[in-house]
Structure formats: structure tokens, C-alpha cells
Short mmCIF file of C-alpha atoms and ligand atoms in Angstrom, two decimals:
data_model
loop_
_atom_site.label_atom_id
_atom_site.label_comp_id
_atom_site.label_asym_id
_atom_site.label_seq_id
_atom_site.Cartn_x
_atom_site.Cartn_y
_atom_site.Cartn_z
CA UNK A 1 2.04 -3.29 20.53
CA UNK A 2 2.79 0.61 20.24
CA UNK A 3 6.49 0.71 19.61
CA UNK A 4 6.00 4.69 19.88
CA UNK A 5 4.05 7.03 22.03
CA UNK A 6 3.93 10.45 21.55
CA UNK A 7 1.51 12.61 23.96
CA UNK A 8 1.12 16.36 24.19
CA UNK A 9 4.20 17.01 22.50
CA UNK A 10 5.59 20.42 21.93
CA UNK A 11 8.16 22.05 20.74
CA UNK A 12 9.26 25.88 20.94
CA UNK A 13 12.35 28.14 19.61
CA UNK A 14 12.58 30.71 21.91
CA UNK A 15 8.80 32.51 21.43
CA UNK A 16 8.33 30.29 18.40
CA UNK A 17 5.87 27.88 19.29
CA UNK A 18 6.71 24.84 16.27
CA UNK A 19 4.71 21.96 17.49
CA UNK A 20 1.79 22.68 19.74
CA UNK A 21 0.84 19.75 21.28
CA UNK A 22 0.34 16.50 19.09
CA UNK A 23 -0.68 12.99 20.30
CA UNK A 24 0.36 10.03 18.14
CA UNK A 25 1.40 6.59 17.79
CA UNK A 26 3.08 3.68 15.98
CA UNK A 27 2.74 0.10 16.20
CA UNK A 28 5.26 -1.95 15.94
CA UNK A 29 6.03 -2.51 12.25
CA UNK A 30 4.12 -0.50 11.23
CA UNK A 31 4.81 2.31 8.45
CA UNK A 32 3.66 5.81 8.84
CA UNK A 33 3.29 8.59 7.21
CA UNK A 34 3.84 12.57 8.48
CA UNK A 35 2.61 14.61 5.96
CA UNK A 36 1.81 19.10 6.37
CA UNK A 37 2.65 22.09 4.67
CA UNK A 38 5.97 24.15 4.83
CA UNK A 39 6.88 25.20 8.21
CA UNK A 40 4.30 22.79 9.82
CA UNK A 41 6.27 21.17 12.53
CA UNK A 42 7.09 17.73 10.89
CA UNK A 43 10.98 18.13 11.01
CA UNK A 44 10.46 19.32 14.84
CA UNK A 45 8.73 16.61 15.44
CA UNK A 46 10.89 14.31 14.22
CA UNK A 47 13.76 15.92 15.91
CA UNK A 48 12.27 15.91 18.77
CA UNK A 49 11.63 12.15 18.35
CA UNK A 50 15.57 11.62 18.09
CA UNK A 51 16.56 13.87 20.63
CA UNK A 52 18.04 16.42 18.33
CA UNK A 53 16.44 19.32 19.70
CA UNK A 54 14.60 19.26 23.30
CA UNK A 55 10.63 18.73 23.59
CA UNK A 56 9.30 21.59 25.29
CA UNK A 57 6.52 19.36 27.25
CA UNK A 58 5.08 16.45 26.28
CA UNK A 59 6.30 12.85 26.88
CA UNK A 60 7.62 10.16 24.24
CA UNK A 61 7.35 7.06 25.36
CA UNK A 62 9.58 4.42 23.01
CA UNK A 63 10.01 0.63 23.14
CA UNK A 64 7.73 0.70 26.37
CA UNK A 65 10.20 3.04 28.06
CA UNK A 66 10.16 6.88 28.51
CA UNK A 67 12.91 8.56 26.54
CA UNK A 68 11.51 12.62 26.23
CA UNK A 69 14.82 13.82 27.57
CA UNK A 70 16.93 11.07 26.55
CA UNK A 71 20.50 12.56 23.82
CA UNK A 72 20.35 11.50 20.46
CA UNK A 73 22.89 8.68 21.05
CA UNK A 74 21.19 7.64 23.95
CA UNK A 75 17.86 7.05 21.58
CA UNK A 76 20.48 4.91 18.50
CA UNK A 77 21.80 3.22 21.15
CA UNK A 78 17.88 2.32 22.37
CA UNK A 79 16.66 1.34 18.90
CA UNK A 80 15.39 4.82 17.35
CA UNK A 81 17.55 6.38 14.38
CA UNK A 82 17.19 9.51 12.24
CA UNK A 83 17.61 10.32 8.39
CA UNK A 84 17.61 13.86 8.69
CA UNK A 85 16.56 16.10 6.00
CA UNK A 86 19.51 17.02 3.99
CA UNK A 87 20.91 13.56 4.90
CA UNK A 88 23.76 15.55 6.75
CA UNK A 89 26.74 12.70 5.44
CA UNK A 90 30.11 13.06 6.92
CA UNK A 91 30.96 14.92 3.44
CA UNK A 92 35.04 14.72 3.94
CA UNK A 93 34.56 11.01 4.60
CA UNK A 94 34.00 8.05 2.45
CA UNK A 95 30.65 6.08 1.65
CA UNK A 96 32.52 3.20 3.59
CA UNK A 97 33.60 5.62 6.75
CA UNK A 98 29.88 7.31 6.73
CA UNK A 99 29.04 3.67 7.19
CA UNK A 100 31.36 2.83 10.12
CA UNK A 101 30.43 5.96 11.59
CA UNK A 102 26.67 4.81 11.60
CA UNK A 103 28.07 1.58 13.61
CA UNK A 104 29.58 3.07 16.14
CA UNK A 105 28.14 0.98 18.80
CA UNK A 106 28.99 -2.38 17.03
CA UNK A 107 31.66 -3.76 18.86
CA UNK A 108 31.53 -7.44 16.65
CA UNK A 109 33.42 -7.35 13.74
CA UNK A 110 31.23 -10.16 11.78
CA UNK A 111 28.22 -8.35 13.12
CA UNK A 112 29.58 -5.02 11.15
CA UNK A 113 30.00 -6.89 8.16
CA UNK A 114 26.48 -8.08 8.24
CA UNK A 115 25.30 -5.27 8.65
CA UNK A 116 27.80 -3.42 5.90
CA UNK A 117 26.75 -6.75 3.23
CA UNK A 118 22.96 -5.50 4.29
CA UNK A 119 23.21 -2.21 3.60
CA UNK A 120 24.97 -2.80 0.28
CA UNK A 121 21.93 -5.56 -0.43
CA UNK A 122 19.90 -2.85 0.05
CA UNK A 123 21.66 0.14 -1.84
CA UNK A 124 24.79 -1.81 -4.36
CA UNK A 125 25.68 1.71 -5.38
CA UNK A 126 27.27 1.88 -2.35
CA UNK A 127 29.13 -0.59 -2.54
CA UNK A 128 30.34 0.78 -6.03
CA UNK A 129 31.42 4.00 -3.98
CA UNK A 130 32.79 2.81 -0.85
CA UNK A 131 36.13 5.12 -1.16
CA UNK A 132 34.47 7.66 -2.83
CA UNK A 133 34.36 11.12 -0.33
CA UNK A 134 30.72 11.37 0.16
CA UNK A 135 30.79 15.21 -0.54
CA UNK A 136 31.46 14.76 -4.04
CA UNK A 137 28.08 12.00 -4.35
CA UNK A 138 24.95 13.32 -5.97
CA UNK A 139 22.59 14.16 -3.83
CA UNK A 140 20.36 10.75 -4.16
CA UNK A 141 23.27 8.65 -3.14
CA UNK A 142 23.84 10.89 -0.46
CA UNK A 143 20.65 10.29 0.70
CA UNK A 144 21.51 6.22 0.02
CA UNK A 145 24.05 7.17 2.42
CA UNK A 146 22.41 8.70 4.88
CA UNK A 147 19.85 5.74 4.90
CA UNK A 148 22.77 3.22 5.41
CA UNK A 149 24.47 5.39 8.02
CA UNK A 150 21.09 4.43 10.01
CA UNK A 151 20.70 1.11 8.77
CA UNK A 152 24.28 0.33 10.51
CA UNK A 153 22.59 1.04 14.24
CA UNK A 154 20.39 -1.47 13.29
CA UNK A 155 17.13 0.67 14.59
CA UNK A 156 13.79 -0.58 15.66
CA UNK A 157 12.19 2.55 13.93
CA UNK A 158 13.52 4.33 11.81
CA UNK A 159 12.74 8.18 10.92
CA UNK A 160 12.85 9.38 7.49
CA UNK A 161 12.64 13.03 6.84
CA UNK A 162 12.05 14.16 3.59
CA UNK A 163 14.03 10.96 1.80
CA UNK A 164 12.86 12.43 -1.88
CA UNK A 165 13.54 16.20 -1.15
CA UNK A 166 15.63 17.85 -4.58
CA UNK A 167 15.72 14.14 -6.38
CA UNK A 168 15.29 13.41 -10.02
CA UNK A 169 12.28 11.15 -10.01
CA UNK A 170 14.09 8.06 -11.25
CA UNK A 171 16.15 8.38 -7.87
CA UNK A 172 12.96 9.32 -6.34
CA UNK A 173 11.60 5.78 -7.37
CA UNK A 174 15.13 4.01 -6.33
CA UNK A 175 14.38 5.26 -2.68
CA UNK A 176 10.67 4.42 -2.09
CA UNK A 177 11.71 0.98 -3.74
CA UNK A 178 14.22 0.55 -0.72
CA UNK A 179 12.06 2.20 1.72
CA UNK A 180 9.33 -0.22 0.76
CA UNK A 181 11.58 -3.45 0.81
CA UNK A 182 12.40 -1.98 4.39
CA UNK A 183 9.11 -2.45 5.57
CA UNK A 184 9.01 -5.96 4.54
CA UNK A 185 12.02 -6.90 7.25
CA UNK A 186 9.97 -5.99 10.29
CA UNK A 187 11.42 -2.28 11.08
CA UNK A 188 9.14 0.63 11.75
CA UNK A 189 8.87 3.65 9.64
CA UNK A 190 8.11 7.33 9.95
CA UNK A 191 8.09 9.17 6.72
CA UNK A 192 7.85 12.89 6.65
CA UNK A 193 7.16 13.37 2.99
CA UNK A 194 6.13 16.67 1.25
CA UNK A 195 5.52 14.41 -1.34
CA UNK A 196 2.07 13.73 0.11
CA UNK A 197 0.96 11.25 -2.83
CA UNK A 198 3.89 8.64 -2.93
CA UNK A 199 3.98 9.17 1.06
CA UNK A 200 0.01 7.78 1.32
CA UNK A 201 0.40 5.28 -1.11
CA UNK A 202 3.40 3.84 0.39
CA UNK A 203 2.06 4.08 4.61
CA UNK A 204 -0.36 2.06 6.29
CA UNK A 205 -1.83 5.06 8.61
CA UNK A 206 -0.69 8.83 8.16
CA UNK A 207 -0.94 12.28 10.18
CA UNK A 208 -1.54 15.23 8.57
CA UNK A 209 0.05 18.52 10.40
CA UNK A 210 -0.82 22.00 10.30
CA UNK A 211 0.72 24.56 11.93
CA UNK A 212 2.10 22.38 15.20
CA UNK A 213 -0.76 20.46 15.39
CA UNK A 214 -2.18 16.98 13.84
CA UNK A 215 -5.28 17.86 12.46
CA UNK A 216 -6.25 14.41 10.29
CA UNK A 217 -5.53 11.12 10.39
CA UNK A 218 -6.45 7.43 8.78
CA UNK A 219 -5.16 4.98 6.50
CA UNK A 220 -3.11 6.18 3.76
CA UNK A 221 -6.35 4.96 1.66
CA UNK A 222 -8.50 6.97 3.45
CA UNK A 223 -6.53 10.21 3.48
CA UNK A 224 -5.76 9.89 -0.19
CA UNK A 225 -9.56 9.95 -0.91
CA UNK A 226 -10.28 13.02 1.66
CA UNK A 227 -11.51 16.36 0.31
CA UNK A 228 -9.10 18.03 2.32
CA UNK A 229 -6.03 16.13 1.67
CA UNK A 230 -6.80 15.87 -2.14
CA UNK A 231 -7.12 19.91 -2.12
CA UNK A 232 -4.12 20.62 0.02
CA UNK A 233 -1.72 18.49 -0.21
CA UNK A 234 -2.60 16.51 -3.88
CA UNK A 235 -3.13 19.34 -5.92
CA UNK A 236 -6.89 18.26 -6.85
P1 LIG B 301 9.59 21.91 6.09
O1 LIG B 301 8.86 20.93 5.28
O2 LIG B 301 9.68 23.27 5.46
O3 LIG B 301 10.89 21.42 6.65
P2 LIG B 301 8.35 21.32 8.63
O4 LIG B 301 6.94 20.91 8.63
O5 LIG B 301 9.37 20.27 8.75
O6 LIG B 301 8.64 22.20 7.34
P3 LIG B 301 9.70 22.62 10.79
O7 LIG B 301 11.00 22.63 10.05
O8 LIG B 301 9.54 21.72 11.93
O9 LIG B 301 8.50 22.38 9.79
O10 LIG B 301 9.41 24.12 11.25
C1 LIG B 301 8.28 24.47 12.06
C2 LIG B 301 8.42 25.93 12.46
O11 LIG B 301 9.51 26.08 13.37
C3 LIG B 301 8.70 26.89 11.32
O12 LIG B 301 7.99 28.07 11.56
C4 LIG B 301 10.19 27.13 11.40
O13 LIG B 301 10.54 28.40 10.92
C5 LIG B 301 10.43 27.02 12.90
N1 LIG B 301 11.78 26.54 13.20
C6 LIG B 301 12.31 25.35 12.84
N2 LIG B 301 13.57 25.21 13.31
C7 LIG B 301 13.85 26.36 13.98
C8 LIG B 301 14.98 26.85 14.70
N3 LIG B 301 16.09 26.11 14.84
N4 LIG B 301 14.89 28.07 15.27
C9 LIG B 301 13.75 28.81 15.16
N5 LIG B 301 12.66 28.41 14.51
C10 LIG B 301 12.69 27.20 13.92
#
């Protein structure tokens, strides 16, 4: 089953035309890869995807329902979260109050703890930090909290954009480790990676994008081994 849909998406800023028209999907489960350039309409995309900024035309069709217009709470509330790129924590606010914030539709107190006891499973740094004002984090634990933020809405897909953008490669690691043990508990995954390689080792299927439109696609497998990708994006 396709937990996503995506047909003749676009997206436009004012005469800026950022996404042209792209057809995808995702099955449920599934981990995938969004890989392009600078400037090539992945973040749009995936903003568009969380109802962040509006799609132009097109139609998104998520969980079996259609959700193009829907308002970014509208799409947590429906199972569909966003880590966007520069994480974008409540700075002035604690790891532990990021973490409420990223509940706010849990209304069971035991369910919240769950949920907190999950995340901290999943990132024990956190834990470690919970009073600590996010602002003052480096940046790969502000991206740990950024990921747990979403984690607490307890999303069907998830949408990571750019999880290892300015991260030391050790941190790097420590995020594709948890993005990888994600996978394993049944949630979906988009990745938009600049980091093409880990990205197509890590996805089952990927899309590459070029200027607003998707111009490849395969297994990660496959698109590791293409001519194309290994020129553009792999630095072969
Ligand atoms: P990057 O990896 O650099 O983030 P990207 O593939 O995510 O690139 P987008 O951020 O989606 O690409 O940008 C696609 C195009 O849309 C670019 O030309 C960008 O300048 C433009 N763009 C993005 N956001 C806006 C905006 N708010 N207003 C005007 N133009 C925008």
C-alpha cells in the first residue's frame, strides 16, 4: 500500500517556479531517499508535503486521503511530521519543553511518557539535557531534538530534511544510526540528503531532482551504480 501520493506537484514563489511538476510515491514502510543539487526543489517539496508552504497545483494524496491544502497541524494531527532543515527547536525552551511541544495533541499522560521514554531510547542524550535551553545545544543535538519533537506526534511518515547538514561526522554517524533503527519500527521515511552517498546506502528506492523536476529514480543500489548519479552527486 502507497502511504504517499504525490502527482503533478508544483510549487512557485511568486514568478519562481521551485518544483515543476513531480510524480512520486511511498509505500508504506518504506524508506526513501530525495536526493538533487542546491536549489533543486527538495526542501519545497518537502514543505509542500507538510503543508508549510502551499502547492501551487498538483494533488498529495496521504494515508488514502487527499490532504494538498490541508495546514501543517492538520497533516501531524493526520500522521505526517516534518524535521525541517535547520531543525528550527524552540531555542528559549528546554530539550524536555521542545518535547512537550512536539506532543501537543497527546491528551494521555502515560501515553506522553511512552512516547518521552521512546524518544530518550532512541536519543539518551536527551535525556541527559532535558532542562538544558535548547539554544545553547550543539547543533547535532539540536537536530536529536528536532527528531524527537516529531517522534512525540507519533507520525506515520516522517520527513527528514537535511538531518546531517553542518555535523561533525561522528554526529553524522549518531543520526543515520537512529534514522536506521527508525526504519526497523515500521514508520516511513523521506530523507532529503545532500549527502547523496550515506542517503542511497541507507534508502530502499530514491528520486533524484533537478531543477523542480524528478529526473531518476531506482533502488538506492541502482542509483549508487548510475553514471549519472556517481558523476553528479558522488563525486566519481
Ligand atoms: P537546498 O539543498 O539548497 O536547500 P533544495 O533542493 O532544498 O536546495 P529549495 O530550497 O526547495 O531547494 O529551493 C528551490 C528553489 O526555490 C530555489 O531556487 C530557491 O531559491 C527557491 N526558493 C525556496 N524558497 C523560497 C522562498 N521562500 N521564496 C522564493 N524563492 C524560494
Amino acid at each position: 500500500m502507497n502511504i504517499l501520493e504525490v502527482s503533478g506537484l508544483k510549487v512557485n514563489y511568486g514568478g519562481i517556479s521551485a518544483v515543476k511538476g513531480i510524480d512520486f510515491y511511498i509505500e508504506q514502510g518504506e524508506m526513501v531517499a530525495l536526493i538533487g543539487a542546491n536549489g533543486a526543489g527538495k526542501s519545497s517539496t518537502l514543505n509542500a508535503l507538510s503543508g508549510i508552504v502551499p502547492a501551487s497545483s498538483g494533488e498529495v494524496r496521504f494515508a488514502g486521503h487527499i490532504v494538498t491544502h490541508l495546514p501543517a497541524y492538520e497533516l501531524v494531527k493526520q500522521g505526517c511530521s516534518l524535521v525541517p532543515e535547520g531543525r528550527g527547536v524552540f531555542k528559549r525552551m528546554n530539550v524536555f519543553e521542545n518535547l512537550q511541544m512536539g506532543a501537543f495533541l497527546q491528551e494521555n499522560p502515560a501515553e506522553f511518557k511512552r512516547l518521552l521514554d521512546q524518544v530518550y531510547t532512541f536519543f539518551p542524550r536527551l535525556e541527559e539535557r532535558s532542562t538544558q535551553m535548547a539554544g545553547t545545544l550543539s547543533g547535532g543535538e539540536q537536530q536529536m531534538v528536532a527528531m524527537g519533537r516529531a517522534l512525540m506526534a507519533q507520525p506515520k511518515l516522517l520527513l527528514l530534511d537535511e538531518p546531517s547538514m553542518g555535523l561533525a561526522p561522528l554526529m553524522v554517524e549518531t543520526i543515520f544510526n537512529v534514522i536506521h533503527s527508525l526504519t526497523k519500527t515500521g514508520i516511513t521515511i523521506l530523507l532529503v540528503e545532500q549527502n547523496a552517498r550515506l542517503a542511497l546506502q541507507l534508502a530502499q528506492r530514491a528520486y533524484v531532482m533537478e531543477s523542480g523536476l524528478i529526473t531518476l529514480t531506482g533502488s538506492g543500489a541502482e542509483l549508487m551504480a548510475d553514471t549519472r548519479v556517481r558523476q553528479a552527486y558522488l563525486g566519481e
